[in-house]
PDB file of C-alpha atoms in Angstrom:
ATOM      1  CA  ALA A   1      14.356  -7.959 -10.461  1.00  0.00           C
ATOM      2  CA  GLN A   2      12.719  -7.702  -6.813  1.00  0.00           C
ATOM      3  CA  SER A   3       9.320  -9.542  -6.574  1.00  0.00           C
ATOM      4  CA  VAL A   4       6.975 -10.606  -3.660  1.00  0.00           C
ATOM      5  CA  THR A   5       4.815 -13.716  -3.843  1.00  0.00           C
ATOM      6  CA  GLN A   6       2.030 -14.399  -1.307  1.00  0.00           C
ATOM      7  CA  LEU A   7       0.897 -17.913  -1.368  1.00  0.00           C
ATOM      8  CA  GLY A   8      -2.890 -18.499  -1.202  1.00  0.00           C
ATOM      9  CA  SER A   9      -5.277 -15.705  -2.401  1.00  0.00           C
ATOM     10  CA  HIS A  10      -7.743 -16.637   0.226  1.00  0.00           C
ATOM     11  CA  VAL A  11      -7.174 -18.134   3.573  1.00  0.00           C
ATOM     12  CA  SER A  12      -9.982 -19.438   5.782  1.00  0.00           C
ATOM     13  CA  VAL A  13      -9.812 -20.190   9.598  1.00  0.00           C
ATOM     14  CA  SER A  14     -12.093 -20.865  12.240  1.00  0.00           C
ATOM     15  CA  GLU A  15     -12.300 -18.124  15.321  1.00  0.00           C
ATOM     16  CA  GLY A  16      -9.514 -18.917  17.752  1.00  0.00           C
ATOM     17  CA  ALA A  17      -7.428 -21.000  15.316  1.00  0.00           C
ATOM     18  CA  LEU A  18      -3.959 -20.068  14.263  1.00  0.00           C
ATOM     19  CA  VAL A  19      -3.429 -17.915  11.381  1.00  0.00           C
ATOM     20  CA  LEU A  20      -0.443 -18.177   8.862  1.00  0.00           C
ATOM     21  CA  LEU A  21      -0.281 -16.002   5.864  1.00  0.00           C
ATOM     22  CA  ARG A  22       2.549 -16.973   3.560  1.00  0.00           C
ATOM     23  CA  CYS A  23       5.110 -14.601   1.976  1.00  0.00           C
ATOM     24  CA  ASN A  24       8.428 -14.981  -0.099  1.00  0.00           C
ATOM     25  CA  TYR A  25      10.372 -12.559  -1.794  1.00  0.00           C
ATOM     26  CA  SER A  26      13.507 -12.468  -4.329  1.00  0.00           C
ATOM     27  CA  SER A  27      16.106  -9.904  -3.724  1.00  0.00           C
ATOM     28  CA  SER A  28      19.696  -9.693  -4.289  1.00  0.00           C
ATOM     29  CA  VAL A  29      20.502  -7.142  -1.472  1.00  0.00           C
ATOM     30  CA  PRO A  30      18.853  -7.154   2.125  1.00  0.00           C
ATOM     31  CA  PRO A  31      15.268  -5.911   2.055  1.00  0.00           C
ATOM     32  CA  TYR A  32      12.960  -4.382   4.315  1.00  0.00           C
ATOM     33  CA  LEU A  33       9.782  -6.201   4.885  1.00  0.00           C
ATOM     34  CA  PHE A  34       6.225  -5.291   5.708  1.00  0.00           C
ATOM     35  CA  TRP A  35       2.801  -6.624   6.364  1.00  0.00           C
ATOM     36  CA  TYR A  36      -0.082  -4.185   5.565  1.00  0.00           C
ATOM     37  CA  VAL A  37      -3.888  -5.079   6.295  1.00  0.00           C
ATOM     38  CA  GLN A  38      -6.867  -3.371   4.466  1.00  0.00           C
ATOM     39  CA  TYR A  39     -10.193  -3.310   5.292  1.00  0.00           C
ATOM     40  CA  PRO A  40     -13.029  -2.728   2.826  1.00  0.00           C
ATOM     41  CA  ASN A  41     -13.021   0.559   0.909  1.00  0.00           C
ATOM     42  CA  GLN A  42      -9.876   1.816   2.923  1.00  0.00           C
ATOM     43  CA  GLY A  43      -6.199   2.331   2.799  1.00  0.00           C
ATOM     44  CA  LEU A  44      -3.664   0.372   4.289  1.00  0.00           C
ATOM     45  CA  GLN A  45      -2.708   0.084   7.948  1.00  0.00           C
ATOM     46  CA  LEU A  46       0.947  -1.224   8.862  1.00  0.00           C
ATOM     47  CA  LEU A  47       0.815  -4.444  11.023  1.00  0.00           C
ATOM     48  CA  LEU A  48       4.671  -4.692  11.351  1.00  0.00           C
ATOM     49  CA  LYS A  49       7.962  -4.485   9.412  1.00  0.00           C
ATOM     50  CA  TYR A  50      11.481  -5.812   9.591  1.00  0.00           C
ATOM     51  CA  THR A  51      14.019  -3.492   8.730  1.00  0.00           C
ATOM     52  CA  THR A  52      17.306  -4.806  10.669  1.00  0.00           C
ATOM     53  CA  GLY A  53      18.088  -6.529  13.917  1.00  0.00           C
ATOM     54  CA  ALA A  54      15.759  -9.333  15.656  1.00  0.00           C
ATOM     55  CA  THR A  55      14.408 -11.483  13.038  1.00  0.00           C
ATOM     56  CA  LEU A  56      10.965 -12.104  14.779  1.00  0.00           C
ATOM     57  CA  VAL A  57       8.977  -9.047  14.762  1.00  0.00           C
ATOM     58  CA  LYS A  58       5.886  -8.365  16.656  1.00  0.00           C
ATOM     59  CA  GLY A  59       3.282  -5.951  15.627  1.00  0.00           C
ATOM     60  CA  ILE A  60      -0.227  -4.478  16.288  1.00  0.00           C
ATOM     61  CA  ASN A  61      -3.333  -6.733  16.905  1.00  0.00           C
ATOM     62  CA  GLY A  62      -1.333  -9.752  17.996  1.00  0.00           C
ATOM     63  CA  PHE A  63       0.463 -10.501  14.651  1.00  0.00           C
ATOM     64  CA  GLU A  64       3.915 -11.325  14.362  1.00  0.00           C
ATOM     65  CA  ALA A  65       6.241 -12.275  11.526  1.00  0.00           C
ATOM     66  CA  GLU A  66       9.679 -13.842  11.448  1.00  0.00           C
ATOM     67  CA  PHE A  67      12.205 -12.926   8.810  1.00  0.00           C
ATOM     68  CA  LYS A  68      14.096 -16.078   7.509  1.00  0.00           C
ATOM     69  CA  LYS A  69      16.732 -15.105   5.280  1.00  0.00           C
ATOM     70  CA  SER A  70      17.676 -18.687   4.150  1.00  0.00           C
ATOM     71  CA  GLU A  71      13.954 -19.178   2.877  1.00  0.00           C
ATOM     72  CA  THR A  72      13.672 -15.652   1.725  1.00  0.00           C
ATOM     73  CA  SER A  73      10.376 -15.658   3.547  1.00  0.00           C
ATOM     74  CA  PHE A  74       8.313 -13.486   5.909  1.00  0.00           C
ATOM     75  CA  HIS A  75       5.233 -15.258   7.181  1.00  0.00           C
ATOM     76  CA  LEU A  76       2.249 -13.882   9.026  1.00  0.00           C
ATOM     77  CA  THR A  77       1.103 -15.527  12.083  1.00  0.00           C
ATOM     78  CA  LYS A  78      -1.282 -15.231  14.855  1.00  0.00           C
ATOM     79  CA  PRO A  79      -2.131 -17.585  17.569  1.00  0.00           C
ATOM     80  CA  SER A  80      -5.741 -17.054  17.691  1.00  0.00           C
ATOM     81  CA  ALA A  81      -7.898 -15.640  15.173  1.00  0.00           C
ATOM     82  CA  HIS A  82     -10.464 -13.018  15.873  1.00  0.00           C
ATOM     83  CA  MET A  83     -13.674 -12.011  14.066  1.00  0.00           C
ATOM     84  CA  SER A  84     -12.148  -8.637  13.538  1.00  0.00           C
ATOM     85  CA  ASP A  85      -9.170  -9.902  11.534  1.00  0.00           C
ATOM     86  CA  ALA A  86     -11.127 -10.546   8.627  1.00  0.00           C
ATOM     87  CA  ALA A  87      -9.336  -8.240   5.844  1.00  0.00           C
ATOM     88  CA  GLU A  88      -7.188  -8.356   3.024  1.00  0.00           C
ATOM     89  CA  TYR A  89      -3.425  -8.683   3.802  1.00  0.00           C
ATOM     90  CA  PHE A  90      -0.690  -7.709   1.661  1.00  0.00           C
ATOM     91  CA  CYS A  91       3.166  -8.217   2.429  1.00  0.00           C
ATOM     92  CA  ALA A  92       5.403  -5.659   0.655  1.00  0.00           C
ATOM     93  CA  VAL A  93       9.206  -5.292   0.406  1.00  0.00           C
ATOM     94  CA  SER A  94      11.613  -2.405  -0.239  1.00  0.00           C
ATOM     95  CA  PHE A  95      15.223  -2.199  -0.544  1.00  0.00           C
ATOM     96  CA  GLN A  96      17.669  -0.044   1.501  1.00  0.00           C
ATOM     97  CA  GLY A  97      17.971   3.551  -0.362  1.00  0.00           C
ATOM     98  CA  ALA A  98      15.438   2.632  -2.401  1.00  0.00           C
ATOM     99  CA  GLN A  99      11.842   4.400  -2.942  1.00  0.00           C
ATOM    100  CA  LYS A 100       9.566   1.978  -3.965  1.00  0.00           C
ATOM    101  CA  LEU A 101       7.329  -0.618  -2.222  1.00  0.00           C
ATOM    102  CA  VAL A 102       6.827  -3.533  -4.060  1.00  0.00           C
ATOM    103  CA  PHE A 103       3.541  -5.397  -2.954  1.00  0.00           C
ATOM    104  CA  GLY A 104       2.307  -9.015  -3.104  1.00  0.00           C
ATOM    105  CA  GLN A 105      -0.654 -10.120  -4.680  1.00  0.00           C
ATOM    106  CA  GLY A 106      -2.714  -9.887  -1.356  1.00  0.00           C
ATOM    107  CA  THR A 107      -4.357 -12.698   0.626  1.00  0.00           C
ATOM    108  CA  ARG A 108      -8.030 -12.467   2.076  1.00  0.00           C
ATOM    109  CA  LEU A 109      -8.344 -13.753   5.363  1.00  0.00           C
ATOM    110  CA  THR A 110     -11.987 -15.119   6.343  1.00  0.00           C
ATOM    111  CA  ILE A 111     -12.869 -16.021  10.008  1.00  0.00           C
ATOM    112  CA  ASN A 112     -15.162 -18.815  10.494  1.00  0.00           C
ATOM    113  CA  PRO A 113     -17.568 -18.294  13.516  1.00  0.00           C
TER     114      PRO A 113
ATOM    115  CA  GLY B   1       0.283  10.602  14.808  1.00  0.00           C
ATOM    116  CA  ALA B   2       1.405  10.183  11.035  1.00  0.00           C
ATOM    117  CA  VAL B   3      -1.971  10.488   9.490  1.00  0.00           C
ATOM    118  CA  VAL B   4      -2.219  10.828   5.726  1.00  0.00           C
ATOM    119  CA  SER B   5      -5.749  12.320   4.470  1.00  0.00           C
ATOM    120  CA  GLN B   6      -7.149  12.159   0.948  1.00  0.00           C
ATOM    121  CA  HIS B   7      -9.922  14.120  -0.419  1.00  0.00           C
ATOM    122  CA  PRO B   8     -12.599  13.439  -1.782  1.00  0.00           C
ATOM    123  CA  SER B   9     -13.137  10.008  -0.458  1.00  0.00           C
ATOM    124  CA  TRP B  10     -15.226   9.162  -3.513  1.00  0.00           C
ATOM    125  CA  VAL B  11     -16.125  10.844  -6.741  1.00  0.00           C
ATOM    126  CA  ILE B  12     -18.019  10.368  -9.580  1.00  0.00           C
ATOM    127  CA  CYS B  13     -17.925  12.033 -12.857  1.00  0.00           C
ATOM    128  CA  LYS B  14     -18.812  12.439 -16.415  1.00  0.00           C
ATOM    129  CA  SER B  15     -16.598  10.726 -19.099  1.00  0.00           C
ATOM    130  CA  GLY B  16     -14.463  13.387 -20.338  1.00  0.00           C
ATOM    131  CA  THR B  17     -14.023  15.528 -17.336  1.00  0.00           C
ATOM    132  CA  SER B  18     -11.273  16.148 -15.022  1.00  0.00           C
ATOM    133  CA  VAL B  19     -10.824  15.206 -11.386  1.00  0.00           C
ATOM    134  CA  LYS B  20      -8.538  16.228  -8.863  1.00  0.00           C
ATOM    135  CA  ILE B  21      -7.364  14.081  -5.913  1.00  0.00           C
ATOM    136  CA  GLU B  22      -5.786  15.663  -3.051  1.00  0.00           C
ATOM    137  CA  CYS B  23      -3.093  13.829  -0.473  1.00  0.00           C
ATOM    138  CA  ARG B  24      -2.157  15.764   2.699  1.00  0.00           C
ATOM    139  CA  SER B  25       0.348  14.563   5.694  1.00  0.00           C
ATOM    140  CA  LEU B  26      -1.447  16.103   8.449  1.00  0.00           C
ATOM    141  CA  ASP B  27       1.177  15.948  11.393  1.00  0.00           C
ATOM    142  CA  PHE B  28       4.436  15.547   9.647  1.00  0.00           C
ATOM    143  CA  GLN B  29       6.403  16.613   6.245  1.00  0.00           C
ATOM    144  CA  ALA B  30       6.834  14.441   3.383  1.00  0.00           C
ATOM    145  CA  THR B  31       9.408  14.974   0.702  1.00  0.00           C
ATOM    146  CA  THR B  32       8.128  12.213  -1.087  1.00  0.00           C
ATOM    147  CA  MET B  33       4.568  10.795  -1.910  1.00  0.00           C
ATOM    148  CA  PHE B  34       3.462   7.822  -3.860  1.00  0.00           C
ATOM    149  CA  TRP B  35       0.407   7.358  -5.789  1.00  0.00           C
ATOM    150  CA  TYR B  36      -1.255   3.837  -6.452  1.00  0.00           C
ATOM    151  CA  ARG B  37      -4.018   2.323  -8.542  1.00  0.00           C
ATOM    152  CA  GLN B  38      -5.784  -0.801  -6.854  1.00  0.00           C
ATOM    153  CA  PHE B  39      -8.587  -2.330  -9.328  1.00  0.00           C
ATOM    154  CA  PRO B  40     -11.168  -4.518  -7.304  1.00  0.00           C
ATOM    155  CA  LYS B  41      -9.695  -7.678  -5.598  1.00  0.00           C
ATOM    156  CA  GLN B  42      -6.097  -6.734  -6.920  1.00  0.00           C
ATOM    157  CA  SER B  43      -3.112  -5.631  -5.258  1.00  0.00           C
ATOM    158  CA  LEU B  44      -1.851  -2.026  -5.250  1.00  0.00           C
ATOM    159  CA  MET B  45       0.136  -0.603  -8.290  1.00  0.00           C
ATOM    160  CA  LEU B  46       2.486   1.886  -7.946  1.00  0.00           C
ATOM    161  CA  MET B  47       1.577   4.891 -10.643  1.00  0.00           C
ATOM    162  CA  ALA B  48       3.976   7.570  -9.685  1.00  0.00           C
ATOM    163  CA  THR B  49       6.418   9.071  -7.180  1.00  0.00           C
ATOM    164  CA  SER B  50       6.095  12.713  -6.291  1.00  0.00           C
ATOM    165  CA  ASN B  51       8.802  14.665  -4.638  1.00  0.00           C
ATOM    166  CA  GLU B  52       8.445  17.986  -3.600  1.00  0.00           C
ATOM    167  CA  GLY B  53       9.249  20.793  -5.842  1.00  0.00           C
ATOM    168  CA  SER B  54      10.256  18.492  -8.696  1.00  0.00           C
ATOM    169  CA  LYS B  55       8.602  16.349 -11.635  1.00  0.00           C
ATOM    170  CA  ALA B  56       6.766  12.988 -10.313  1.00  0.00           C
ATOM    171  CA  THR B  57       8.681   9.877 -11.536  1.00  0.00           C
ATOM    172  CA  TYR B  58       6.136   7.863 -13.347  1.00  0.00           C
ATOM    173  CA  GLU B  59       6.061   4.003 -13.657  1.00  0.00           C
ATOM    174  CA  GLN B  60       6.233   2.423 -17.090  1.00  0.00           C
ATOM    175  CA  GLY B  61       2.949   2.103 -18.849  1.00  0.00           C
ATOM    176  CA  VAL B  62       1.400   5.066 -16.916  1.00  0.00           C
ATOM    177  CA  GLU B  63       0.586   8.093 -19.020  1.00  0.00           C
ATOM    178  CA  LYS B  64       2.050  11.292 -17.551  1.00  0.00           C
ATOM    179  CA  ASP B  65      -0.523  13.591 -19.382  1.00  0.00           C
ATOM    180  CA  LYS B  66      -3.377  11.462 -18.349  1.00  0.00           C
ATOM    181  CA  PHE B  67      -2.364  11.454 -14.666  1.00  0.00           C
ATOM    182  CA  LEU B  68      -0.964  14.816 -13.581  1.00  0.00           C
ATOM    183  CA  ILE B  69       0.885  14.772 -10.333  1.00  0.00           C
ATOM    184  CA  ASN B  70       1.887  18.180  -8.292  1.00  0.00           C
ATOM    185  CA  HIS B  71       3.604  18.124  -5.317  1.00  0.00           C
ATOM    186  CA  ALA B  72       3.658  21.725  -4.256  1.00  0.00           C
ATOM    187  CA  SER B  73       4.363  21.584  -0.669  1.00  0.00           C
ATOM    188  CA  LEU B  74       5.766  19.127   2.014  1.00  0.00           C
ATOM    189  CA  THR B  75       2.346  18.284   3.114  1.00  0.00           C
ATOM    190  CA  LEU B  76       0.399  18.234  -0.269  1.00  0.00           C
ATOM    191  CA  SER B  77       0.475  16.012  -3.457  1.00  0.00           C
ATOM    192  CA  THR B  78      -2.328  15.865  -5.995  1.00  0.00           C
ATOM    193  CA  LEU B  79      -3.246  13.741  -8.546  1.00  0.00           C
ATOM    194  CA  THR B  80      -5.617  15.006 -11.515  1.00  0.00           C
ATOM    195  CA  VAL B  81      -6.987  12.501 -13.904  1.00  0.00           C
ATOM    196  CA  THR B  82      -7.617  14.440 -17.178  1.00  0.00           C
ATOM    197  CA  SER B  83     -10.153  13.513 -19.657  1.00  0.00           C
ATOM    198  CA  ALA B  84     -11.419  10.782 -17.435  1.00  0.00           C
ATOM    199  CA  HIS B  85     -12.702   7.793 -19.176  1.00  0.00           C
ATOM    200  CA  PRO B  86     -14.760   4.508 -17.682  1.00  0.00           C
ATOM    201  CA  GLU B  87     -11.782   2.594 -17.818  1.00  0.00           C
ATOM    202  CA  ASP B  88      -9.862   5.156 -15.346  1.00  0.00           C
ATOM    203  CA  SER B  89     -12.822   4.240 -12.511  1.00  0.00           C
ATOM    204  CA  SER B  90     -10.548   2.795  -9.677  1.00  0.00           C
ATOM    205  CA  PHE B  91      -9.578   3.132  -6.260  1.00  0.00           C
ATOM    206  CA  TYR B  92      -6.600   5.752  -5.872  1.00  0.00           C
ATOM    207  CA  ILE B  93      -4.482   5.383  -2.766  1.00  0.00           C
ATOM    208  CA  CYS B  94      -1.636   7.757  -1.860  1.00  0.00           C
ATOM    209  CA  SER B  95       1.031   7.192   0.706  1.00  0.00           C
ATOM    210  CA  ALA B  96       3.654   9.467   2.218  1.00  0.00           C
ATOM    211  CA  ARG B  97       7.312   9.201   3.457  1.00  0.00           C
ATOM    212  CA  PRO B  98       8.219  11.138   6.506  1.00  0.00           C
ATOM    213  CA  LEU B  99      11.028  13.760   5.984  1.00  0.00           C
ATOM    214  CA  GLY B 100      14.287  11.937   6.799  1.00  0.00           C
ATOM    215  CA  ARG B 101      13.006   8.278   6.753  1.00  0.00           C
ATOM    216  CA  THR B 102      13.560   5.453   4.412  1.00  0.00           C
ATOM    217  CA  ASP B 103      11.670   2.732   5.731  1.00  0.00           C
ATOM    218  CA  THR B 104       8.223   3.923   6.447  1.00  0.00           C
ATOM    219  CA  GLN B 105       5.174   4.972   4.291  1.00  0.00           C
ATOM    220  CA  TYR B 106       1.791   6.186   5.640  1.00  0.00           C
ATOM    221  CA  PHE B 107      -1.042   5.456   3.618  1.00  0.00           C
ATOM    222  CA  GLY B 108      -4.039   7.681   3.182  1.00  0.00           C
ATOM    223  CA  PRO B 109      -7.810   6.096   3.256  1.00  0.00           C
ATOM    224  CA  GLY B 110      -8.027   6.021  -0.774  1.00  0.00           C
ATOM    225  CA  THR B 111     -10.258   7.877  -3.385  1.00  0.00           C
ATOM    226  CA  ARG B 112     -12.898   5.716  -5.140  1.00  0.00           C
ATOM    227  CA  LEU B 113     -13.582   7.203  -8.525  1.00  0.00           C
ATOM    228  CA  THR B 114     -16.419   6.043 -10.841  1.00  0.00           C
ATOM    229  CA  VAL B 115     -16.397   7.381 -14.289  1.00  0.00           C
ATOM    230  CA  LEU B 116     -19.806   7.190 -16.021  1.00  0.00           C
TER     231      LEU B 116
END
């Protein structure tokens, strides 16, 4: 069965520091991988996605993620955190031809001034 | 582009009443829409997949008669919570997949349901 694991339910970094949110998946077929951000009482906004091609994917708001097949990972990074990055982040996976998105547990990112 | 709306954004109802939530794709057509439920500080759980013109496909453990889904057009899906009870209180989020796309879903802003 396909699954997604986000390591760390809560990550706290200082403003200007590197942001690293971890995501690992299990799948027997090549997946599509996504990162979404959710602000309080709002829906999800797509940050970036990987389907095929270049394994380093750049998204909005300065975020990027790298698909590493050998590690079954899709970690999200941002070189310099901003206060506005404080939110809940979800990693998700779907599979070619499949309908469903499977979400990780979410990681709450807190930015310290 | 690619905007999905939900109405209402929040609703409070009495136990035993029914509540309808609308999900609309405003600037694209969607043959498939999805309904999720999110409890506080938790992840999204897929409730059902809604296909235009056909019956919804429900996830295991989701009561079909409790959560009625209608996808009457390529831009509108509705979720009706029937005979709502306090345990149905939650944040309900829909998403829509554009026609012809398999790699993208656009999410609505969510509807917070509180059942008294």
